[in-house]
Amino acid sequence: MPRCPKINNAQPVSKEELGRATWTFLHTLGAQFPDKPTRQQKKDVKELMAILSRIYPCKECADNFKDVLRANPVEAGSQAEFSQWLCRTHNVVNRRKPRKVGVSL
């Protein structure tokens, strides 16, 4: 069985890289979520979001995500519902990020 390489002195990724990778994973999860999830699948995806808000490598991001989850509880009754919830939640998170001022070409 192939082994994962041991990582020594791994360089941390930027918040932006981490965020993009996380949202790619979450939107992929949403796209693959069942149309008719079981009670356990609904529970699992809600717990995953709660866990992310506790162990996310960026503490500031984790704390912000906790606030977002409190205001926007996970909706996971179907694939469409969960995917829409992810889109709305992603938009909420994006609105909380500071905007860069000015445009460069």
mmCIF file of C-alpha atoms in Angstrom:
data_model
loop_
_atom_site.group_PDB
_atom_site.id
_atom_site.type_symbol
_atom_site.label_atom_id
_atom_site.label_comp_id
_atom_site.label_asym_id
_atom_site.label_seq_id
_atom_site.Cartn_x
_atom_site.Cartn_y
_atom_site.Cartn_z
ATOM 1 C CA MET A 1 0.000 0.000 0.000
ATOM 2 C CA PRO A 2 1.432 3.437 -0.914
ATOM 3 C CA ARG A 3 2.348 5.615 2.012
ATOM 4 C CA CYS A 4 1.935 9.327 2.332
ATOM 5 C CA PRO A 5 5.266 11.101 2.370
ATOM 6 C CA LYS A 6 6.389 12.442 5.711
ATOM 7 C CA ILE A 7 6.287 16.209 5.617
ATOM 8 C CA ASN A 8 9.105 17.973 7.413
ATOM 9 C CA ASN A 9 9.016 21.710 7.902
ATOM 10 C CA ALA A 10 5.860 22.005 5.823
ATOM 11 C CA GLN A 11 5.160 25.574 4.874
ATOM 12 C CA PRO A 12 1.730 26.749 5.950
ATOM 13 C CA VAL A 13 -0.595 27.705 3.150
ATOM 14 C CA SER A 14 -2.080 31.171 2.987
ATOM 15 C CA LYS A 15 -5.602 31.856 4.225
ATOM 16 C CA GLU A 16 -6.631 32.358 0.621
ATOM 17 C CA GLU A 17 -5.230 29.001 -0.519
ATOM 18 C CA LEU A 18 -6.754 27.221 2.453
ATOM 19 C CA GLY A 19 -10.117 28.885 1.846
ATOM 20 C CA ARG A 20 -10.179 27.993 -1.849
ATOM 21 C CA ALA A 21 -9.281 24.370 -1.100
ATOM 22 C CA THR A 22 -11.897 24.157 1.645
ATOM 23 C CA TRP A 23 -14.690 25.601 -0.482
ATOM 24 C CA THR A 24 -13.728 23.346 -3.401
ATOM 25 C CA PHE A 25 -14.030 20.357 -1.078
ATOM 26 C CA LEU A 26 -17.334 21.549 0.419
ATOM 27 C CA HIS A 27 -18.957 22.346 -2.936
ATOM 28 C CA THR A 28 -17.823 18.947 -4.252
ATOM 29 C CA LEU A 29 -19.372 17.340 -1.180
ATOM 30 C CA GLY A 30 -22.574 19.262 -1.879
ATOM 31 C CA ALA A 31 -22.626 18.142 -5.503
ATOM 32 C CA GLN A 32 -22.249 14.503 -4.416
ATOM 33 C CA PHE A 33 -24.684 14.707 -1.494
ATOM 34 C CA PRO A 34 -27.658 12.344 -1.907
ATOM 35 C CA ASP A 35 -31.010 13.609 -3.160
ATOM 36 C CA LYS A 36 -32.619 11.713 -0.290
ATOM 37 C CA PRO A 37 -30.047 11.614 2.506
ATOM 38 C CA THR A 38 -30.496 9.310 5.460
ATOM 39 C CA ARG A 39 -30.895 10.724 8.939
ATOM 40 C CA GLN A 40 -27.270 9.734 9.578
ATOM 41 C CA GLN A 41 -26.008 11.534 6.454
ATOM 42 C CA LYS A 42 -27.812 14.708 7.514
ATOM 43 C CA LYS A 43 -26.349 14.403 10.994
ATOM 44 C CA ASP A 44 -22.856 13.733 9.626
ATOM 45 C CA VAL A 45 -22.771 16.762 7.330
ATOM 46 C CA LYS A 46 -24.033 19.026 10.122
ATOM 47 C CA GLU A 47 -21.381 17.642 12.451
ATOM 48 C CA LEU A 48 -18.703 18.112 9.775
ATOM 49 C CA MET A 49 -19.534 21.817 9.573
ATOM 50 C CA ALA A 50 -19.455 22.120 13.366
ATOM 51 C CA ILE A 51 -16.112 20.318 13.507
ATOM 52 C CA LEU A 52 -14.662 22.591 10.814
ATOM 53 C CA SER A 53 -15.655 25.586 12.917
ATOM 54 C CA ARG A 54 -13.659 24.135 15.829
ATOM 55 C CA ILE A 55 -10.504 22.729 14.223
ATOM 56 C CA TYR A 56 -9.998 24.844 11.105
ATOM 57 C CA PRO A 57 -6.297 25.778 10.849
ATOM 58 C CA CYS A 58 -7.088 29.510 10.618
ATOM 59 C CA LYS A 59 -8.488 30.468 14.045
ATOM 60 C CA GLU A 60 -9.958 33.759 12.826
ATOM 61 C CA CYS A 61 -11.706 31.914 9.981
ATOM 62 C CA ALA A 62 -12.951 29.205 12.360
ATOM 63 C CA ASP A 63 -14.394 31.787 14.745
ATOM 64 C CA ASN A 64 -16.089 33.608 11.861
ATOM 65 C CA PHE A 65 -17.497 30.316 10.563
ATOM 66 C CA LYS A 66 -18.966 29.578 14.022
ATOM 67 C CA ASP A 67 -20.826 32.892 13.834
ATOM 68 C CA VAL A 68 -22.009 32.139 10.298
ATOM 69 C CA LEU A 69 -23.278 28.693 11.363
ATOM 70 C CA ARG A 70 -25.176 30.169 14.315
ATOM 71 C CA ALA A 71 -26.931 32.616 12.002
ATOM 72 C CA ASN A 72 -27.343 30.114 9.131
ATOM 73 C CA PRO A 73 -27.873 26.566 10.437
ATOM 74 C CA VAL A 74 -26.964 23.773 8.026
ATOM 75 C CA GLU A 75 -29.805 22.726 5.712
ATOM 76 C CA ALA A 76 -29.273 19.181 4.468
ATOM 77 C CA GLY A 77 -32.672 17.744 3.586
ATOM 78 C CA SER A 78 -31.593 16.997 0.014
ATOM 79 C CA GLN A 79 -28.719 17.497 -2.404
ATOM 80 C CA ALA A 80 -30.337 20.653 -3.773
ATOM 81 C CA GLU A 81 -31.024 22.070 -0.315
ATOM 82 C CA PHE A 82 -27.494 21.392 0.943
ATOM 83 C CA SER A 83 -25.873 22.760 -2.229
ATOM 84 C CA GLN A 84 -27.976 25.923 -2.017
ATOM 85 C CA TRP A 85 -27.114 26.295 1.666
ATOM 86 C CA LEU A 86 -23.415 25.984 0.795
ATOM 87 C CA CYS A 87 -23.723 28.670 -1.895
ATOM 88 C CA ARG A 88 -25.552 31.053 0.430
ATOM 89 C CA THR A 89 -23.089 30.369 3.236
ATOM 90 C CA HIS A 90 -20.102 30.842 0.932
ATOM 91 C CA ASN A 91 -21.564 34.198 -0.132
ATOM 92 C CA VAL A 92 -22.012 35.217 3.526
ATOM 93 C CA VAL A 93 -18.386 34.307 4.236
ATOM 94 C CA ASN A 94 -17.219 36.232 1.161
ATOM 95 C CA ARG A 95 -19.133 39.345 2.245
ATOM 96 C CA ARG A 96 -17.337 39.237 5.610
ATOM 97 C CA LYS A 97 -13.900 39.327 3.983
ATOM 98 C CA PRO A 98 -12.227 42.716 3.676
ATOM 99 C CA ARG A 99 -12.268 44.007 0.131
ATOM 100 C CA LYS A 100 -9.170 45.205 -1.641
ATOM 101 C CA VAL A 101 -9.402 48.854 -2.550
ATOM 102 C CA GLY A 102 -8.551 49.887 -6.071
ATOM 103 C CA VAL A 103 -8.194 47.991 -9.294
ATOM 104 C CA SER A 104 -4.929 47.161 -10.997
ATOM 105 C CA LEU A 105 -4.513 46.082 -14.585
#
